[in-house]
Amino acid sequence: MRFTHLVVPGHPHGPSWGRRGRLGSGDGDAGSAGVRWSRTHTANTIRVDLHRIKFRRRSGPGVAGVTNGAMFREEHASLLGDADVLATADVLEIGCGSAPCSRWLAAHRPPKSLTAFDVSLGMLDHGVTAAAAGNSGARPGRGPSSRTKSPRDITGVNLVQADAAAMPFSDDSFDIAFSVFGAIPFVADSAGLMRGVARVLRPGGRFVFSVTHPVRWCFPDDPGPAGLKAGIPYFHRTPYVERDDAGTAIYVEHHRTMGDRVRDLVSAGFVLEDLIEPEWPEDLDVTWGQWSPLRGAVIPGTAIFVARLAE
């Protein structure tokens, strides 16, 4: 299947802007400062797919639902704008994975146009297959829609395989761009990425993205008391790297301080309108992965940046 227009059925409440921190459990190394999120499609399809397979294995079933229940939902927050705003907007999702967020928008608040991209062909393929199965009620790959409809017909989204560090879109193409824990932490040149987003947005365009809260970098991935003791310097920007047995980097994440993120946005021509740090809900008594009520009450997990491109 060709992916020029290229998603798994979205969460019923839309994009969840809050999630966990880095995946590592202390078994990674902190080398390869020059490793970027994307070099070639083949290499990065392998890296990103392995990362997400690993994430599913570590997280276990149901974690996504707990996460969405714990944090901001676009259904209520409307960070991208209300239905009337979206109906007249060209929207871009950056680092969409299998694009559940874009598919939710397409189904519940359809923009004038909706494009989502990811470097991983495997994730895009997985999303289209799962969406086809969800639409038809058939097993993945068995429904007639997967054979007779285009990926865009199945998902309602223009899905593209692309590199966030070299977005293949014309200048001034979109009114809104967003990323929900997508490409941003996995690109070494964060400032360059922000300039790229500014290039494809129209003047006055809106940019909303969520990343792991920078403070989170300092703490080990432990839901108990050990996870409350800082052990990594906040200003330590050497990337976190996990490698396979052959020494190949399969997961690379780049830490940036809060000030780094703000400066990257401002230098690219954005005006920061809001910075949201969701709090752990008092009534959420669930431990999942590295997070728990104990940690959630003390350490922020997410930073959501809401910015506008200056006119």
Coordinates of C-alpha atoms in Angstrom, one line a residue:
M1 CA 0.0 0.0 0.0
R2 CA 1.3 3.4 -0.9
F3 CA 1.2 6.1 1.7
T4 CA 0.8 9.5 0.2
H5 CA -2.5 9.8 1.9
L6 CA -2.2 7.8 4.6
V7 CA -4.5 5.2 11.7
V8 CA -6.0 3.3 14.5
P9 CA -9.3 4.2 15.8
G10 CA -8.9 7.2 18.1
H11 CA -9.5 7.5 21.8
P12 CA -13.1 8.6 22.3
H13 CA -12.1 11.8 23.9
G14 CA -9.6 12.9 21.3
P15 CA -5.9 13.8 21.8
S16 CA -4.6 13.4 25.3
W17 CA -2.1 16.1 26.0
G18 CA -0.6 14.4 29.0
R19 CA 1.6 11.3 29.1
R20 CA 4.5 9.6 30.8
G21 CA 8.2 10.5 30.6
R22 CA 11.0 8.7 28.8
L23 CA 10.8 5.0 28.5
G24 CA 14.1 4.0 30.0
S25 CA 14.4 2.1 33.2
G26 CA 18.0 2.9 33.8
D27 CA 19.4 0.3 31.4
G28 CA 20.1 2.8 28.6
D29 CA 23.3 4.8 28.0
A30 CA 23.7 8.6 27.5
G31 CA 25.9 8.7 24.5
S32 CA 25.7 9.4 20.7
A33 CA 25.1 13.1 21.0
G34 CA 24.9 13.3 17.2
V35 CA 22.2 10.7 16.8
R36 CA 19.1 12.2 15.2
W37 CA 15.5 10.9 15.2
S38 CA 15.8 10.5 11.4
R39 CA 18.5 9.8 9.0
T40 CA 17.0 7.4 6.5
H41 CA 13.5 6.0 6.2
T42 CA 14.7 2.4 6.5
A43 CA 16.8 3.0 9.6
N44 CA 14.1 5.1 11.3
T45 CA 11.2 2.9 10.5
I46 CA 13.1 0.2 12.4
R47 CA 14.0 2.5 15.3
V48 CA 10.6 4.0 15.8
D49 CA 8.8 0.7 15.4
L50 CA 11.0 -1.0 17.9
H51 CA 10.5 1.9 20.3
R52 CA 6.7 1.6 20.1
I53 CA 6.8 -2.2 20.4
K54 CA 9.0 -1.8 23.5
F55 CA 6.6 0.9 24.8
R56 CA 3.6 -1.4 24.5
R57 CA 5.4 -4.2 26.2
R58 CA 6.5 -2.1 29.1
S59 CA 3.2 -0.3 29.5
G60 CA 0.9 -3.2 29.3
P61 CA -2.8 -3.2 28.4
G62 CA -5.0 -0.3 29.3
V63 CA -2.3 2.2 30.1
A64 CA -3.4 4.6 27.3
G65 CA -6.8 4.7 28.8
V66 CA -5.5 5.5 32.2
T67 CA -3.3 8.2 30.7
N68 CA -6.1 9.8 28.8
G69 CA -8.3 9.7 32.0
A70 CA -5.5 11.4 34.0
M71 CA -4.6 14.3 31.8
F72 CA -6.0 17.0 29.4
R73 CA -8.4 15.8 26.7
E74 CA -8.9 17.9 23.6
E75 CA -12.6 17.2 23.8
H76 CA -12.7 19.5 26.8
A77 CA -9.6 21.7 26.5
S78 CA -10.1 22.7 22.9
L79 CA -6.4 23.8 22.6
L80 CA -6.6 23.5 18.8
G81 CA -9.8 25.6 18.6
D82 CA -13.5 24.9 18.6
A83 CA -15.4 23.2 15.9
D84 CA -16.1 26.4 14.0
V85 CA -12.4 27.4 14.0
L86 CA -11.3 23.9 12.8
A87 CA -13.9 23.8 10.1
T88 CA -12.1 26.6 8.2
A89 CA -8.5 25.5 9.1
D90 CA -5.8 23.5 7.4
V91 CA -4.4 21.3 10.1
L92 CA -1.1 19.4 10.4
E93 CA -0.1 16.8 13.0
I94 CA 3.7 16.3 13.5
G95 CA 5.0 12.8 14.4
C96 CA 1.5 11.2 14.4
G97 CA 2.5 7.6 14.9
S98 CA -0.6 5.7 13.9
A99 CA -2.5 9.0 14.2
P100 CA -5.3 8.3 16.7
C101 CA -5.4 12.0 17.4
S102 CA -5.9 13.1 13.8
R103 CA -8.5 10.4 13.3
W104 CA -10.4 11.7 16.3
L105 CA -10.4 15.2 14.8
A106 CA -11.5 13.9 11.5
A107 CA -14.5 12.2 13.1
H108 CA -15.5 14.7 15.7
R109 CA -14.2 18.2 14.7
P110 CA -13.3 17.8 11.0
P111 CA -11.0 20.6 9.8
K112 CA -11.1 22.0 6.3
S113 CA -8.1 19.7 5.6
L114 CA -6.2 17.4 7.9
T115 CA -2.7 16.1 7.2
A116 CA -0.6 13.9 9.6
F117 CA 2.9 12.5 9.1
D118 CA 5.3 10.2 10.7
V119 CA 8.7 8.8 9.8
S120 CA 7.6 5.2 10.4
L121 CA 5.9 3.5 7.5
G122 CA 5.2 0.6 9.8
M123 CA 3.2 2.8 12.2
L124 CA 1.2 4.3 9.3
D125 CA 0.5 0.9 7.9
H126 CA -0.6 -0.4 11.3
G127 CA -2.9 2.6 11.7
V128 CA -4.7 2.2 8.4
T129 CA -5.1 -1.6 8.9
A130 CA -6.5 -1.1 12.4
A131 CA -8.8 1.7 11.2
A132 CA -10.1 -0.5 8.4
A133 CA -10.8 -3.3 10.8
G134 CA -12.6 -0.9 13.2
N135 CA -14.7 0.6 10.4
S136 CA -15.8 -2.8 9.0
G137 CA -15.9 -4.8 12.1
A138 CA -13.6 -7.3 10.5
R139 CA -10.3 -8.7 11.6
P140 CA -7.3 -6.5 10.5
G141 CA -6.6 -7.0 6.8
R142 CA -9.7 -9.1 6.3
G143 CA -12.4 -6.4 5.7
P144 CA -13.3 -5.3 2.2
S145 CA -12.6 -1.7 3.0
S146 CA -8.9 -2.4 3.3
R147 CA -8.8 -3.6 -0.3
T148 CA -11.2 -1.3 -2.0
K149 CA -10.8 2.1 -0.2
S150 CA -7.8 4.4 -0.1
P151 CA -6.0 5.1 3.2
R152 CA -7.6 8.5 3.2
D153 CA -11.1 7.1 2.7
I154 CA -10.5 4.7 5.6
T155 CA -9.1 7.2 8.1
G156 CA -10.4 10.6 7.0
V157 CA -6.8 11.9 7.2
N158 CA -4.1 12.7 4.6
L159 CA -1.3 10.6 6.0
V160 CA 2.3 11.1 4.8
Q161 CA 5.6 9.3 5.5
A162 CA 8.0 12.2 6.2
D163 CA 10.8 13.4 8.4
A164 CA 10.0 16.1 10.9
A165 CA 13.5 17.6 10.4
A166 CA 12.7 18.1 6.7
M167 CA 9.0 18.6 6.3
P168 CA 8.0 18.2 2.6
F169 CA 5.3 20.9 2.7
S170 CA 5.2 24.2 1.0
D171 CA 5.5 27.5 2.9
D172 CA 2.4 28.9 4.4
S173 CA 0.4 25.6 4.0
F174 CA -1.4 25.3 7.4
D175 CA -3.3 27.3 9.9
I176 CA -2.8 24.9 12.9
A177 CA 0.0 22.5 13.7
F178 CA 0.1 20.1 16.7
S179 CA 2.1 17.3 18.2
V180 CA 1.2 15.0 21.0
F181 CA 4.5 13.6 22.3
G182 CA 5.4 13.2 18.7
A183 CA 8.7 14.0 16.9
I184 CA 9.8 17.0 19.0
P185 CA 11.8 15.1 21.7
F186 CA 13.4 12.9 19.1
V187 CA 14.9 15.6 16.9
A188 CA 18.4 16.8 17.9
D189 CA 18.0 20.2 16.2
S190 CA 15.0 21.4 18.2
A191 CA 15.5 25.0 17.1
G192 CA 15.6 23.9 13.4
L193 CA 12.4 21.9 13.9
M194 CA 10.6 25.0 15.3
R195 CA 11.8 27.0 12.3
G196 CA 10.4 24.3 10.1
V197 CA 7.0 24.5 11.8
A198 CA 7.0 28.2 11.4
R199 CA 7.8 27.9 7.7
V200 CA 4.8 25.7 6.9
L201 CA 2.4 27.7 9.1
R202 CA 0.6 30.8 7.8
P203 CA 1.1 34.1 9.7
G204 CA -1.0 34.0 12.9
G205 CA -1.0 30.2 12.8
R206 CA -1.5 28.2 16.0
F207 CA 1.1 25.6 17.2
V208 CA 0.3 23.3 20.2
F209 CA 2.6 20.5 21.3
S210 CA 3.1 18.4 24.4
V211 CA 6.4 16.9 25.7
T212 CA 7.5 15.3 28.8
H213 CA 8.0 18.0 31.4
P214 CA 11.7 19.0 31.4
V215 CA 11.9 18.6 35.2
R216 CA 11.0 14.9 34.7
W217 CA 14.4 14.3 33.2
C218 CA 16.1 14.5 36.5
F219 CA 14.3 11.6 38.1
P220 CA 14.5 7.8 37.7
D221 CA 11.6 5.8 36.2
D222 CA 10.2 4.5 39.4
P223 CA 6.6 4.9 40.7
G224 CA 7.7 4.6 44.3
P225 CA 9.8 6.7 46.7
A226 CA 13.0 6.1 44.7
G227 CA 11.4 8.0 41.9
L228 CA 11.2 11.2 43.9
K229 CA 15.0 11.5 44.2
A230 CA 16.7 13.6 41.5
G231 CA 19.8 11.9 40.1
I232 CA 20.4 13.5 36.7
P233 CA 21.3 17.2 36.3
Y234 CA 18.5 19.3 34.8
F235 CA 21.0 21.0 32.5
H236 CA 22.5 17.7 31.3
R237 CA 21.5 17.8 27.6
T238 CA 23.4 14.6 26.4
P239 CA 20.6 12.5 24.8
Y240 CA 19.2 9.4 26.4
V241 CA 20.0 6.4 24.2
E242 CA 18.9 2.7 24.3
R243 CA 20.7 0.2 22.2
D244 CA 20.1 -3.3 21.0
D245 CA 22.6 -6.2 21.5
A246 CA 24.4 -5.2 18.3
G247 CA 25.0 -1.6 19.6
T248 CA 22.4 0.0 17.3
A249 CA 20.5 2.9 18.8
I250 CA 16.8 1.9 18.9
Y251 CA 15.6 4.8 21.1
V252 CA 17.0 8.3 21.3
E253 CA 15.4 11.1 23.3
H254 CA 16.8 14.7 23.5
H255 CA 16.3 16.6 26.7
R256 CA 15.7 20.4 26.5
T257 CA 15.1 22.7 29.5
M258 CA 12.0 24.8 29.7
G259 CA 14.0 27.8 28.8
D260 CA 15.4 26.0 25.7
R261 CA 11.9 25.2 24.5
V262 CA 10.8 28.8 25.0
R263 CA 13.8 30.3 23.2
D264 CA 13.4 27.9 20.3
L265 CA 9.8 29.0 19.8
V266 CA 10.6 32.7 20.2
S267 CA 13.6 32.6 17.9
A268 CA 11.4 30.9 15.2
G269 CA 8.9 33.7 15.3
F270 CA 6.3 32.3 17.7
V271 CA 4.6 34.1 20.6
L272 CA 4.1 31.8 23.6
E273 CA 0.4 32.3 24.7
D274 CA 0.2 29.6 27.3
L275 CA 2.2 26.9 29.1
I276 CA 0.1 24.2 30.7
E277 CA 1.4 21.8 33.4
P278 CA -1.5 19.4 34.1
E279 CA -1.8 18.3 37.7
W280 CA -2.4 14.7 38.8
P281 CA -6.1 14.4 39.6
E282 CA -6.8 13.9 43.3
D283 CA -9.3 11.1 42.7
L284 CA -7.0 9.1 40.4
D285 CA -5.7 6.2 42.5
V286 CA -3.8 4.2 39.9
T287 CA -0.2 3.2 39.5
W288 CA 0.9 2.5 35.9
G289 CA 4.4 2.2 34.5
Q290 CA 6.6 4.7 36.2
W291 CA 3.7 6.9 37.4
S292 CA 1.7 6.8 40.6
P293 CA -0.3 9.2 42.8
L294 CA 2.8 9.5 44.9
R295 CA 4.9 10.8 42.1
G296 CA 2.1 12.7 40.4
A297 CA 1.5 14.8 43.5
V298 CA 5.1 16.0 43.5
I299 CA 6.6 15.9 40.0
P300 CA 4.9 17.3 36.8
G301 CA 4.7 14.8 34.0
T302 CA 3.8 17.0 31.0
A303 CA 4.4 20.5 29.5
I304 CA 2.0 21.7 26.9
F305 CA 3.1 24.7 24.8
V306 CA 0.5 26.9 23.1
A307 CA 2.0 29.3 20.7
R308 CA 1.0 31.6 17.8
L309 CA 3.2 32.5 14.8
A310 CA 3.6 36.3 14.7
E311 CA 1.9 38.0 11.8

